[in-house]
mmCIF file with all atom_site columns, C-alpha atoms in Angstrom:
data_model
loop_
_atom_site.group_PDB
_atom_site.id
_atom_site.type_symbol
_atom_site.label_atom_id
_atom_site.label_alt_id
_atom_site.label_comp_id
_atom_site.label_asym_id
_atom_site.label_entity_id
_atom_site.label_seq_id
_atom_site.pdbx_PDB_ins_code
_atom_site.Cartn_x
_atom_site.Cartn_y
_atom_site.Cartn_z
_atom_site.occupancy
_atom_site.B_iso_or_equiv
_atom_site.pdbx_formal_charge
_atom_site.auth_seq_id
_atom_site.auth_comp_id
_atom_site.auth_asym_id
_atom_site.auth_atom_id
_atom_site.pdbx_PDB_model_num
ATOM 1   C CA . UNK A 1 1   ? 14.581  -6.166  3.880   1.00 74.00 ? 1   UNK A CA 1
ATOM 2   C CA . UNK A 1 2   ? 16.361  -2.938  3.013   1.00 81.00 ? 2   UNK A CA 1
ATOM 3   C CA . UNK A 1 3   ? 15.534  -1.225  -0.247  1.00 86.00 ? 3   UNK A CA 1
ATOM 4   C CA . UNK A 1 4   ? 18.274  1.151   -1.408  1.00 90.00 ? 4   UNK A CA 1
ATOM 5   C CA . UNK A 1 5   ? 17.951  4.005   -3.890  1.00 91.00 ? 5   UNK A CA 1
ATOM 6   C CA . UNK A 1 6   ? 20.852  2.553   -5.861  1.00 93.00 ? 6   UNK A CA 1
ATOM 7   C CA . UNK A 1 7   ? 18.855  -0.629  -6.469  1.00 93.00 ? 7   UNK A CA 1
ATOM 8   C CA . UNK A 1 8   ? 18.417  -1.259  -10.236 1.00 95.00 ? 8   UNK A CA 1
ATOM 9   C CA . UNK A 1 9   ? 14.649  -1.330  -9.737  1.00 95.00 ? 9   UNK A CA 1
ATOM 10  C CA . UNK A 1 10  ? 14.715  2.155   -8.211  1.00 94.00 ? 10  UNK A CA 1
ATOM 11  C CA . UNK A 1 11  ? 16.864  3.360   -11.075 1.00 96.00 ? 11  UNK A CA 1
ATOM 12  C CA . UNK A 1 12  ? 14.412  1.897   -13.587 1.00 97.00 ? 12  UNK A CA 1
ATOM 13  C CA . UNK A 1 13  ? 11.506  3.634   -11.812 1.00 96.00 ? 13  UNK A CA 1
ATOM 14  C CA . UNK A 1 14  ? 13.398  6.909   -11.780 1.00 96.00 ? 14  UNK A CA 1
ATOM 15  C CA . UNK A 1 15  ? 14.108  6.671   -15.483 1.00 97.00 ? 15  UNK A CA 1
ATOM 16  C CA . UNK A 1 16  ? 10.502  5.868   -16.392 1.00 98.00 ? 16  UNK A CA 1
ATOM 17  C CA . UNK A 1 17  ? 9.005   8.468   -14.035 1.00 97.00 ? 17  UNK A CA 1
ATOM 18  C CA . UNK A 1 18  ? 11.391  11.325  -13.147 1.00 96.00 ? 18  UNK A CA 1
ATOM 19  C CA . UNK A 1 19  ? 9.004   12.678  -10.516 1.00 96.00 ? 19  UNK A CA 1
ATOM 20  C CA . UNK A 1 20  ? 8.957   9.325   -8.772  1.00 97.00 ? 20  UNK A CA 1
ATOM 21  C CA . UNK A 1 21  ? 12.738  9.314   -9.093  1.00 96.00 ? 21  UNK A CA 1
ATOM 22  C CA . UNK A 1 22  ? 12.912  12.676  -7.333  1.00 95.00 ? 22  UNK A CA 1
ATOM 23  C CA . UNK A 1 23  ? 10.736  11.342  -4.503  1.00 96.00 ? 23  UNK A CA 1
ATOM 24  C CA . UNK A 1 24  ? 12.893  8.202   -4.181  1.00 96.00 ? 24  UNK A CA 1
ATOM 25  C CA . UNK A 1 25  ? 16.128  10.180  -4.017  1.00 94.00 ? 25  UNK A CA 1
ATOM 26  C CA . UNK A 1 26  ? 14.759  12.601  -1.473  1.00 93.00 ? 26  UNK A CA 1
ATOM 27  C CA . UNK A 1 27  ? 13.240  9.985   0.855   1.00 94.00 ? 27  UNK A CA 1
ATOM 28  C CA . UNK A 1 28  ? 16.219  7.662   0.531   1.00 95.00 ? 28  UNK A CA 1
ATOM 29  C CA . UNK A 1 29  ? 16.540  4.012   1.557   1.00 95.00 ? 29  UNK A CA 1
ATOM 30  C CA . UNK A 1 30  ? 13.563  2.150   3.012   1.00 93.00 ? 30  UNK A CA 1
ATOM 31  C CA . UNK A 1 31  ? 13.323  -0.757  5.432   1.00 88.00 ? 31  UNK A CA 1
ATOM 32  C CA . UNK A 1 32  ? 10.623  -3.191  4.316   1.00 87.00 ? 32  UNK A CA 1
ATOM 33  C CA . UNK A 1 33  ? 9.209   -5.925  6.564   1.00 87.00 ? 33  UNK A CA 1
ATOM 34  C CA . UNK A 1 34  ? 8.350   -9.104  4.671   1.00 89.00 ? 34  UNK A CA 1
ATOM 35  C CA . UNK A 1 35  ? 6.256   -11.646 6.579   1.00 90.00 ? 35  UNK A CA 1
ATOM 36  C CA . UNK A 1 36  ? 7.823   -15.075 5.995   1.00 91.00 ? 36  UNK A CA 1
ATOM 37  C CA . UNK A 1 37  ? 4.721   -17.076 7.007   1.00 96.00 ? 37  UNK A CA 1
ATOM 38  C CA . UNK A 1 38  ? 1.771   -16.521 4.618   1.00 97.00 ? 38  UNK A CA 1
ATOM 39  C CA . UNK A 1 39  ? -0.772  -17.831 7.122   1.00 98.00 ? 39  UNK A CA 1
ATOM 40  C CA . UNK A 1 40  ? 0.461   -15.496 9.865   1.00 97.00 ? 40  UNK A CA 1
ATOM 41  C CA . UNK A 1 41  ? 0.302   -12.616 7.390   1.00 97.00 ? 41  UNK A CA 1
ATOM 42  C CA . UNK A 1 42  ? -3.376  -13.258 6.701   1.00 98.00 ? 42  UNK A CA 1
ATOM 43  C CA . UNK A 1 43  ? -4.206  -13.762 10.378  1.00 97.00 ? 43  UNK A CA 1
ATOM 44  C CA . UNK A 1 44  ? -2.582  -10.429 11.178  1.00 96.00 ? 44  UNK A CA 1
ATOM 45  C CA . UNK A 1 45  ? -4.537  -8.755  8.383   1.00 96.00 ? 45  UNK A CA 1
ATOM 46  C CA . UNK A 1 46  ? -7.873  -10.150 9.554   1.00 97.00 ? 46  UNK A CA 1
ATOM 47  C CA . UNK A 1 47  ? -7.263  -9.233  13.193  1.00 97.00 ? 47  UNK A CA 1
ATOM 48  C CA . UNK A 1 48  ? -6.189  -5.704  12.197  1.00 96.00 ? 48  UNK A CA 1
ATOM 49  C CA . UNK A 1 49  ? -9.311  -4.905  10.189  1.00 95.00 ? 49  UNK A CA 1
ATOM 50  C CA . UNK A 1 50  ? -10.996 -1.635  11.235  1.00 93.00 ? 50  UNK A CA 1
ATOM 51  C CA . UNK A 1 51  ? -9.096  -1.243  14.524  1.00 95.00 ? 51  UNK A CA 1
ATOM 52  C CA . UNK A 1 52  ? -6.030  0.731   15.579  1.00 95.00 ? 52  UNK A CA 1
ATOM 53  C CA . UNK A 1 53  ? -2.501  -0.638  15.330  1.00 92.00 ? 53  UNK A CA 1
ATOM 54  C CA . UNK A 1 54  ? -2.231  -0.712  19.122  1.00 96.00 ? 54  UNK A CA 1
ATOM 55  C CA . UNK A 1 55  ? -5.530  -2.556  19.573  1.00 96.00 ? 55  UNK A CA 1
ATOM 56  C CA . UNK A 1 56  ? -4.573  -5.064  16.887  1.00 96.00 ? 56  UNK A CA 1
ATOM 57  C CA . UNK A 1 57  ? -1.264  -5.806  18.578  1.00 96.00 ? 57  UNK A CA 1
ATOM 58  C CA . UNK A 1 58  ? -3.018  -6.351  21.912  1.00 97.00 ? 58  UNK A CA 1
ATOM 59  C CA . UNK A 1 59  ? -5.589  -8.734  20.420  1.00 97.00 ? 59  UNK A CA 1
ATOM 60  C CA . UNK A 1 60  ? -2.933  -10.663 18.494  1.00 97.00 ? 60  UNK A CA 1
ATOM 61  C CA . UNK A 1 61  ? -1.101  -11.222 21.763  1.00 97.00 ? 61  UNK A CA 1
ATOM 62  C CA . UNK A 1 62  ? -4.244  -12.445 23.486  1.00 97.00 ? 62  UNK A CA 1
ATOM 63  C CA . UNK A 1 63  ? -5.148  -14.767 20.630  1.00 97.00 ? 63  UNK A CA 1
ATOM 64  C CA . UNK A 1 64  ? -1.638  -16.203 20.689  1.00 97.00 ? 64  UNK A CA 1
ATOM 65  C CA . UNK A 1 65  ? -1.962  -16.837 24.426  1.00 97.00 ? 65  UNK A CA 1
ATOM 66  C CA . UNK A 1 66  ? -5.171  -18.770 23.812  1.00 96.00 ? 66  UNK A CA 1
ATOM 67  C CA . UNK A 1 67  ? -4.020  -20.770 20.792  1.00 97.00 ? 67  UNK A CA 1
ATOM 68  C CA . UNK A 1 68  ? -0.366  -21.248 21.673  1.00 97.00 ? 68  UNK A CA 1
ATOM 69  C CA . UNK A 1 69  ? 0.629   -20.747 18.031  1.00 95.00 ? 69  UNK A CA 1
ATOM 70  C CA . UNK A 1 70  ? -0.569  -19.071 14.865  1.00 96.00 ? 70  UNK A CA 1
ATOM 71  C CA . UNK A 1 71  ? -1.250  -22.211 12.852  1.00 97.00 ? 71  UNK A CA 1
ATOM 72  C CA . UNK A 1 72  ? -4.470  -23.351 11.150  1.00 98.00 ? 72  UNK A CA 1
ATOM 73  C CA . UNK A 1 73  ? -4.715  -26.330 13.507  1.00 97.00 ? 73  UNK A CA 1
ATOM 74  C CA . UNK A 1 74  ? -4.188  -24.341 16.692  1.00 97.00 ? 74  UNK A CA 1
ATOM 75  C CA . UNK A 1 75  ? -6.766  -21.688 15.808  1.00 97.00 ? 75  UNK A CA 1
ATOM 76  C CA . UNK A 1 76  ? -9.305  -24.110 14.337  1.00 96.00 ? 76  UNK A CA 1
ATOM 77  C CA . UNK A 1 77  ? -9.503  -26.247 17.478  1.00 96.00 ? 77  UNK A CA 1
ATOM 78  C CA . UNK A 1 78  ? -10.406 -23.305 19.738  1.00 96.00 ? 78  UNK A CA 1
ATOM 79  C CA . UNK A 1 79  ? -13.983 -22.668 20.787  1.00 96.00 ? 79  UNK A CA 1
ATOM 80  C CA . UNK A 1 80  ? -15.629 -19.490 19.515  1.00 97.00 ? 80  UNK A CA 1
ATOM 81  C CA . UNK A 1 81  ? -16.057 -18.269 23.081  1.00 97.00 ? 81  UNK A CA 1
ATOM 82  C CA . UNK A 1 82  ? -12.327 -18.471 23.735  1.00 97.00 ? 82  UNK A CA 1
ATOM 83  C CA . UNK A 1 83  ? -11.506 -16.511 20.590  1.00 97.00 ? 83  UNK A CA 1
ATOM 84  C CA . UNK A 1 84  ? -14.162 -13.920 21.394  1.00 97.00 ? 84  UNK A CA 1
ATOM 85  C CA . UNK A 1 85  ? -12.775 -13.588 24.919  1.00 97.00 ? 85  UNK A CA 1
ATOM 86  C CA . UNK A 1 86  ? -9.387  -12.786 23.389  1.00 97.00 ? 86  UNK A CA 1
ATOM 87  C CA . UNK A 1 87  ? -10.934 -9.739  21.740  1.00 97.00 ? 87  UNK A CA 1
ATOM 88  C CA . UNK A 1 88  ? -11.998 -10.977 18.322  1.00 97.00 ? 88  UNK A CA 1
ATOM 89  C CA . UNK A 1 89  ? -15.356 -9.875  16.986  1.00 97.00 ? 89  UNK A CA 1
ATOM 90  C CA . UNK A 1 90  ? -17.880 -12.529 15.958  1.00 97.00 ? 90  UNK A CA 1
ATOM 91  C CA . UNK A 1 91  ? -17.235 -11.695 12.318  1.00 97.00 ? 91  UNK A CA 1
ATOM 92  C CA . UNK A 1 92  ? -13.462 -12.086 12.664  1.00 98.00 ? 92  UNK A CA 1
ATOM 93  C CA . UNK A 1 93  ? -13.911 -15.458 14.332  1.00 98.00 ? 93  UNK A CA 1
ATOM 94  C CA . UNK A 1 94  ? -15.907 -16.547 11.276  1.00 98.00 ? 94  UNK A CA 1
ATOM 95  C CA . UNK A 1 95  ? -13.225 -15.185 8.953   1.00 98.00 ? 95  UNK A CA 1
ATOM 96  C CA . UNK A 1 96  ? -10.405 -16.996 10.760  1.00 98.00 ? 96  UNK A CA 1
ATOM 97  C CA . UNK A 1 97  ? -12.384 -20.236 10.854  1.00 98.00 ? 97  UNK A CA 1
ATOM 98  C CA . UNK A 1 98  ? -13.048 -20.047 7.136   1.00 98.00 ? 98  UNK A CA 1
ATOM 99  C CA . UNK A 1 99  ? -9.379  -19.391 6.422   1.00 98.00 ? 99  UNK A CA 1
ATOM 100 C CA . UNK A 1 100 ? -8.254  -22.294 8.611   1.00 98.00 ? 100 UNK A CA 1
ATOM 101 C CA . UNK A 1 101 ? -10.886 -24.667 7.217   1.00 98.00 ? 101 UNK A CA 1
ATOM 102 C CA . UNK A 1 102 ? -9.861  -23.969 3.622   1.00 98.00 ? 102 UNK A CA 1
ATOM 103 C CA . UNK A 1 103 ? -6.194  -24.549 4.420   1.00 98.00 ? 103 UNK A CA 1
ATOM 104 C CA . UNK A 1 104 ? -6.843  -27.757 6.370   1.00 98.00 ? 104 UNK A CA 1
ATOM 105 C CA . UNK A 1 105 ? -9.097  -29.051 3.583   1.00 97.00 ? 105 UNK A CA 1
ATOM 106 C CA . UNK A 1 106 ? -6.426  -28.347 0.975   1.00 97.00 ? 106 UNK A CA 1
ATOM 107 C CA . UNK A 1 107 ? -8.553  -25.758 -0.795  1.00 97.00 ? 107 UNK A CA 1
ATOM 108 C CA . UNK A 1 108 ? -5.945  -23.066 -0.148  1.00 98.00 ? 108 UNK A CA 1
ATOM 109 C CA . UNK A 1 109 ? -2.351  -24.214 -0.644  1.00 97.00 ? 109 UNK A CA 1
ATOM 110 C CA . UNK A 1 110 ? 0.330   -21.583 -0.140  1.00 97.00 ? 110 UNK A CA 1
ATOM 111 C CA . UNK A 1 111 ? 2.924   -23.917 -1.670  1.00 97.00 ? 111 UNK A CA 1
ATOM 112 C CA . UNK A 1 112 ? 1.286   -23.344 -5.041  1.00 98.00 ? 112 UNK A CA 1
ATOM 113 C CA . UNK A 1 113 ? 1.365   -19.555 -4.809  1.00 98.00 ? 113 UNK A CA 1
ATOM 114 C CA . UNK A 1 114 ? 4.877   -18.980 -6.229  1.00 97.00 ? 114 UNK A CA 1
ATOM 115 C CA . UNK A 1 115 ? 3.746   -20.498 -9.529  1.00 98.00 ? 115 UNK A CA 1
ATOM 116 C CA . UNK A 1 116 ? 0.524   -18.453 -9.700  1.00 98.00 ? 116 UNK A CA 1
ATOM 117 C CA . UNK A 1 117 ? -0.032  -15.031 -11.232 1.00 98.00 ? 117 UNK A CA 1
ATOM 118 C CA . UNK A 1 118 ? -0.975  -12.078 -9.062  1.00 98.00 ? 118 UNK A CA 1
ATOM 119 C CA . UNK A 1 119 ? -4.573  -12.257 -10.207 1.00 98.00 ? 119 UNK A CA 1
ATOM 120 C CA . UNK A 1 120 ? -4.790  -15.995 -9.515  1.00 98.00 ? 120 UNK A CA 1
ATOM 121 C CA . UNK A 1 121 ? -3.558  -15.427 -5.972  1.00 98.00 ? 121 UNK A CA 1
ATOM 122 C CA . UNK A 1 122 ? -6.014  -12.571 -5.485  1.00 98.00 ? 122 UNK A CA 1
ATOM 123 C CA . UNK A 1 123 ? -8.889  -14.771 -6.659  1.00 98.00 ? 123 UNK A CA 1
ATOM 124 C CA . UNK A 1 124 ? -7.813  -17.596 -4.315  1.00 98.00 ? 124 UNK A CA 1
ATOM 125 C CA . UNK A 1 125 ? -7.565  -15.278 -1.307  1.00 98.00 ? 125 UNK A CA 1
ATOM 126 C CA . UNK A 1 126 ? -10.752 -13.293 -1.890  1.00 98.00 ? 126 UNK A CA 1
ATOM 127 C CA . UNK A 1 127 ? -12.696 -16.552 -1.863  1.00 98.00 ? 127 UNK A CA 1
ATOM 128 C CA . UNK A 1 128 ? -11.985 -16.586 1.887   1.00 98.00 ? 128 UNK A CA 1
ATOM 129 C CA . UNK A 1 129 ? -14.553 -14.793 4.024   1.00 98.00 ? 129 UNK A CA 1
ATOM 130 C CA . UNK A 1 130 ? -13.295 -11.423 5.225   1.00 97.00 ? 130 UNK A CA 1
ATOM 131 C CA . UNK A 1 131 ? -10.471 -11.098 2.711   1.00 98.00 ? 131 UNK A CA 1
ATOM 132 C CA . UNK A 1 132 ? -10.994 -8.426  0.077   1.00 97.00 ? 132 UNK A CA 1
ATOM 133 C CA . UNK A 1 133 ? -8.903  -7.370  -2.868  1.00 97.00 ? 133 UNK A CA 1
ATOM 134 C CA . UNK A 1 134 ? -6.909  -4.745  -0.913  1.00 96.00 ? 134 UNK A CA 1
ATOM 135 C CA . UNK A 1 135 ? -5.901  -7.332  1.705   1.00 97.00 ? 135 UNK A CA 1
ATOM 136 C CA . UNK A 1 136 ? -4.908  -9.738  -1.061  1.00 98.00 ? 136 UNK A CA 1
ATOM 137 C CA . UNK A 1 137 ? -2.796  -7.049  -2.733  1.00 98.00 ? 137 UNK A CA 1
ATOM 138 C CA . UNK A 1 138 ? -1.044  -6.276  0.549   1.00 97.00 ? 138 UNK A CA 1
ATOM 139 C CA . UNK A 1 139 ? -0.364  -10.012 0.878   1.00 97.00 ? 139 UNK A CA 1
ATOM 140 C CA . UNK A 1 140 ? 1.279   -10.018 -2.544  1.00 97.00 ? 140 UNK A CA 1
ATOM 141 C CA . UNK A 1 141 ? 3.583   -7.188  -1.490  1.00 96.00 ? 141 UNK A CA 1
ATOM 142 C CA . UNK A 1 142 ? 4.368   -7.954  2.131   1.00 95.00 ? 142 UNK A CA 1
ATOM 143 C CA . UNK A 1 143 ? 4.165   -11.761 2.185   1.00 96.00 ? 143 UNK A CA 1
ATOM 144 C CA . UNK A 1 144 ? 5.034   -12.763 -1.379  1.00 95.00 ? 144 UNK A CA 1
ATOM 145 C CA . UNK A 1 145 ? 7.505   -9.926  -1.961  1.00 93.00 ? 145 UNK A CA 1
ATOM 146 C CA . UNK A 1 146 ? 6.075   -9.203  -5.404  1.00 95.00 ? 146 UNK A CA 1
ATOM 147 C CA . UNK A 1 147 ? 6.902   -5.857  -6.958  1.00 94.00 ? 147 UNK A CA 1
ATOM 148 C CA . UNK A 1 148 ? 4.447   -5.689  -9.854  1.00 96.00 ? 148 UNK A CA 1
ATOM 149 C CA . UNK A 1 149 ? 1.459   -4.702  -7.710  1.00 97.00 ? 149 UNK A CA 1
ATOM 150 C CA . UNK A 1 150 ? -0.478  -1.421  -7.661  1.00 97.00 ? 150 UNK A CA 1
ATOM 151 C CA . UNK A 1 151 ? -3.401  -1.192  -5.252  1.00 97.00 ? 151 UNK A CA 1
ATOM 152 C CA . UNK A 1 152 ? -5.877  1.010   -7.073  1.00 97.00 ? 152 UNK A CA 1
ATOM 153 C CA . UNK A 1 153 ? -8.329  0.577   -4.199  1.00 94.00 ? 153 UNK A CA 1
ATOM 154 C CA . UNK A 1 154 ? -6.001  2.292   -1.726  1.00 96.00 ? 154 UNK A CA 1
ATOM 155 C CA . UNK A 1 155 ? -7.370  5.809   -1.177  1.00 95.00 ? 155 UNK A CA 1
ATOM 156 C CA . UNK A 1 156 ? -4.087  6.992   0.304   1.00 96.00 ? 156 UNK A CA 1
ATOM 157 C CA . UNK A 1 157 ? -2.120  5.920   -2.752  1.00 97.00 ? 157 UNK A CA 1
ATOM 158 C CA . UNK A 1 158 ? -4.646  7.602   -5.034  1.00 97.00 ? 158 UNK A CA 1
ATOM 159 C CA . UNK A 1 159 ? -4.252  10.839  -3.064  1.00 96.00 ? 159 UNK A CA 1
ATOM 160 C CA . UNK A 1 160 ? -0.459  10.556  -3.093  1.00 97.00 ? 160 UNK A CA 1
ATOM 161 C CA . UNK A 1 161 ? -0.384  9.895   -6.844  1.00 97.00 ? 161 UNK A CA 1
ATOM 162 C CA . UNK A 1 162 ? -2.318  13.091  -7.451  1.00 96.00 ? 162 UNK A CA 1
ATOM 163 C CA . UNK A 1 163 ? 0.095   14.993  -5.207  1.00 96.00 ? 163 UNK A CA 1
ATOM 164 C CA . UNK A 1 164 ? 3.188   13.526  -6.864  1.00 97.00 ? 164 UNK A CA 1
ATOM 165 C CA . UNK A 1 165 ? 2.189   14.493  -10.384 1.00 96.00 ? 165 UNK A CA 1
ATOM 166 C CA . UNK A 1 166 ? 0.084   17.562  -9.617  1.00 95.00 ? 166 UNK A CA 1
ATOM 167 C CA . UNK A 1 167 ? -2.953  16.025  -11.334 1.00 95.00 ? 167 UNK A CA 1
ATOM 168 C CA . UNK A 1 168 ? -6.219  17.870  -11.711 1.00 95.00 ? 168 UNK A CA 1
ATOM 169 C CA . UNK A 1 169 ? -8.985  16.777  -9.364  1.00 94.00 ? 169 UNK A CA 1
ATOM 170 C CA . UNK A 1 170 ? -11.270 14.015  -10.615 1.00 94.00 ? 170 UNK A CA 1
ATOM 171 C CA . UNK A 1 171 ? -14.660 13.017  -9.282  1.00 94.00 ? 171 UNK A CA 1
ATOM 172 C CA . UNK A 1 172 ? -13.783 9.314   -9.570  1.00 96.00 ? 172 UNK A CA 1
ATOM 173 C CA . UNK A 1 173 ? -10.453 9.816   -7.747  1.00 95.00 ? 173 UNK A CA 1
ATOM 174 C CA . UNK A 1 174 ? -8.696  7.507   -10.240 1.00 96.00 ? 174 UNK A CA 1
ATOM 175 C CA . UNK A 1 175 ? -5.286  9.151   -10.225 1.00 97.00 ? 175 UNK A CA 1
ATOM 176 C CA . UNK A 1 176 ? -3.216  5.977   -10.078 1.00 97.00 ? 176 UNK A CA 1
ATOM 177 C CA . UNK A 1 177 ? -4.839  4.766   -13.257 1.00 97.00 ? 177 UNK A CA 1
ATOM 178 C CA . UNK A 1 178 ? -3.408  7.803   -15.049 1.00 97.00 ? 178 UNK A CA 1
ATOM 179 C CA . UNK A 1 179 ? 0.212   7.243   -14.154 1.00 97.00 ? 179 UNK A CA 1
ATOM 180 C CA . UNK A 1 180 ? 0.858   3.754   -12.717 1.00 97.00 ? 180 UNK A CA 1
ATOM 181 C CA . UNK A 1 181 ? 1.730   2.378   -16.161 1.00 97.00 ? 181 UNK A CA 1
ATOM 182 C CA . UNK A 1 182 ? 4.996   4.292   -15.779 1.00 98.00 ? 182 UNK A CA 1
ATOM 183 C CA . UNK A 1 183 ? 5.966   2.066   -12.835 1.00 98.00 ? 183 UNK A CA 1
ATOM 184 C CA . UNK A 1 184 ? 5.589   -1.340  -14.522 1.00 97.00 ? 184 UNK A CA 1
ATOM 185 C CA . UNK A 1 185 ? 6.886   -3.810  -13.334 1.00 97.00 ? 185 UNK A CA 1
ATOM 186 C CA . UNK A 1 186 ? 7.760   -2.119  -10.023 1.00 96.00 ? 186 UNK A CA 1
ATOM 187 C CA . UNK A 1 187 ? 4.461   -0.638  -8.952  1.00 97.00 ? 187 UNK A CA 1
ATOM 188 C CA . UNK A 1 188 ? 4.750   -1.929  -5.389  1.00 96.00 ? 188 UNK A CA 1
ATOM 189 C CA . UNK A 1 189 ? 8.050   -0.094  -4.898  1.00 96.00 ? 189 UNK A CA 1
ATOM 190 C CA . UNK A 1 190 ? 6.466   3.107   -6.162  1.00 97.00 ? 190 UNK A CA 1
ATOM 191 C CA . UNK A 1 191 ? 3.633   2.486   -3.721  1.00 97.00 ? 191 UNK A CA 1
ATOM 192 C CA . UNK A 1 192 ? 6.059   2.054   -0.817  1.00 96.00 ? 192 UNK A CA 1
ATOM 193 C CA . UNK A 1 193 ? 7.551   5.462   -1.505  1.00 97.00 ? 193 UNK A CA 1
ATOM 194 C CA . UNK A 1 194 ? 4.133   7.047   -1.843  1.00 97.00 ? 194 UNK A CA 1
ATOM 195 C CA . UNK A 1 195 ? 3.094   5.536   1.498   1.00 96.00 ? 195 UNK A CA 1
ATOM 196 C CA . UNK A 1 196 ? 6.269   6.919   3.048   1.00 96.00 ? 196 UNK A CA 1
ATOM 197 C CA . UNK A 1 197 ? 5.432   10.352  1.609   1.00 96.00 ? 197 UNK A CA 1
ATOM 198 C CA . UNK A 1 198 ? 2.074   10.098  3.373   1.00 96.00 ? 198 UNK A CA 1
ATOM 199 C CA . UNK A 1 199 ? 3.628   8.862   6.626   1.00 94.00 ? 199 UNK A CA 1
ATOM 200 C CA . UNK A 1 200 ? 6.115   11.725  6.810   1.00 91.00 ? 200 UNK A CA 1
ATOM 201 C CA . UNK A 1 201 ? 3.363   14.309  6.244   1.00 92.00 ? 201 UNK A CA 1
ATOM 202 C CA . UNK A 1 202 ? 4.451   15.369  2.771   1.00 93.00 ? 202 UNK A CA 1
ATOM 203 C CA . UNK A 1 203 ? 1.220   14.585  0.933   1.00 94.00 ? 203 UNK A CA 1
ATOM 204 C CA . UNK A 1 204 ? -1.127  16.304  3.352   1.00 90.00 ? 204 UNK A CA 1
ATOM 205 C CA . UNK A 1 205 ? 1.310   18.986  4.446   1.00 88.00 ? 205 UNK A CA 1
ATOM 206 C CA . UNK A 1 206 ? 2.329   20.477  1.112   1.00 88.00 ? 206 UNK A CA 1
ATOM 207 C CA . UNK A 1 207 ? 0.730   21.429  -2.184  1.00 88.00 ? 207 UNK A CA 1
ATOM 208 C CA . UNK A 1 208 ? 2.925   19.258  -4.383  1.00 89.00 ? 208 UNK A CA 1
ATOM 209 C CA . UNK A 1 209 ? 6.257   17.456  -4.580  1.00 92.00 ? 209 UNK A CA 1
ATOM 210 C CA . UNK A 1 210 ? 8.292   20.565  -5.340  1.00 88.00 ? 210 UNK A CA 1
ATOM 211 C CA . UNK A 1 211 ? 6.693   22.521  -2.518  1.00 88.00 ? 211 UNK A CA 1
ATOM 212 C CA . UNK A 1 212 ? 7.440   19.733  -0.050  1.00 90.00 ? 212 UNK A CA 1
ATOM 213 C CA . UNK A 1 213 ? 11.080  19.527  -1.100  1.00 87.00 ? 213 UNK A CA 1
ATOM 214 C CA . UNK A 1 214 ? 11.397  23.317  -0.866  1.00 82.00 ? 214 UNK A CA 1
ATOM 215 C CA . UNK A 1 215 ? 10.003  23.577  2.657   1.00 81.00 ? 215 UNK A CA 1
ATOM 216 C CA . UNK A 1 216 ? 11.939  20.475  3.763   1.00 80.00 ? 216 UNK A CA 1
ATOM 217 C CA . UNK A 1 217 ? 15.268  21.849  2.585   1.00 74.00 ? 217 UNK A CA 1
ATOM 218 C CA . UNK A 1 218 ? 14.712  25.353  3.976   1.00 63.00 ? 218 UNK A CA 1
ATOM 219 C CA . UNK A 1 219 ? 16.051  25.249  7.565   1.00 48.00 ? 219 UNK A CA 1
ATOM 220 C CA . UNK A 1 220 ? 14.235  28.484  8.399   1.00 52.00 ? 220 UNK A CA 1
ATOM 221 C CA . UNK A 1 221 ? 10.933  26.616  8.064   1.00 48.00 ? 221 UNK A CA 1
ATOM 222 C CA . UNK A 1 222 ? 11.908  24.010  10.628  1.00 44.00 ? 222 UNK A CA 1
ATOM 223 C CA . UNK A 1 223 ? 11.169  20.963  8.494   1.00 44.00 ? 223 UNK A CA 1
ATOM 224 C CA . UNK A 1 224 ? 14.613  20.078  7.195   1.00 40.00 ? 224 UNK A CA 1
ATOM 225 C CA . UNK A 1 225 ? 15.355  16.381  6.680   1.00 45.00 ? 225 UNK A CA 1
ATOM 226 C CA . UNK A 1 226 ? 19.060  16.955  7.270   1.00 39.00 ? 226 UNK A CA 1
#
């Protein structure tokens, strides 16, 4: 899904938070990948825990070879040894089994999710072994396509929020809590632009938003976005 800076949601964010608006205009349009299958989204999240992107992709491929499909039935019927041989840790095998068992028993029904609030979905997902609040929040954004989500537990977003608004350092690192009310009900979109600011090196490579824009637009510094 492509998110354009002319989108009414981006314009609303820019009006409510001019500094976020400056970041949006400077970064430009974003391509956002939404996972259409909620089960696959959670399987990918569990497999990816605490390993590199490359390693996760390799293990996903091996698990798919063993199971033949990413469905609760296909994964549930596999022996632990086969899943471990595909590269899953013992803990992740337990997590996937718990997820599959709950779905097959009707305890977790994705068909009900569209009618549930964000918090209700988070509570349903965090009841599954191995799924924490951050994973549930990422599910809301990248599987449900919900925009009114701010992940206060994301250390990168907290760091980027401080950078964006030039906030004074806090021992508790709760910078999002100071400003995220400005982004309601489009906190996830704000988060996407903050993640992009991290990915392109802006947050860790410059003192603040204005400094990043200055060095990016100055061709003599070799960091122009043109």
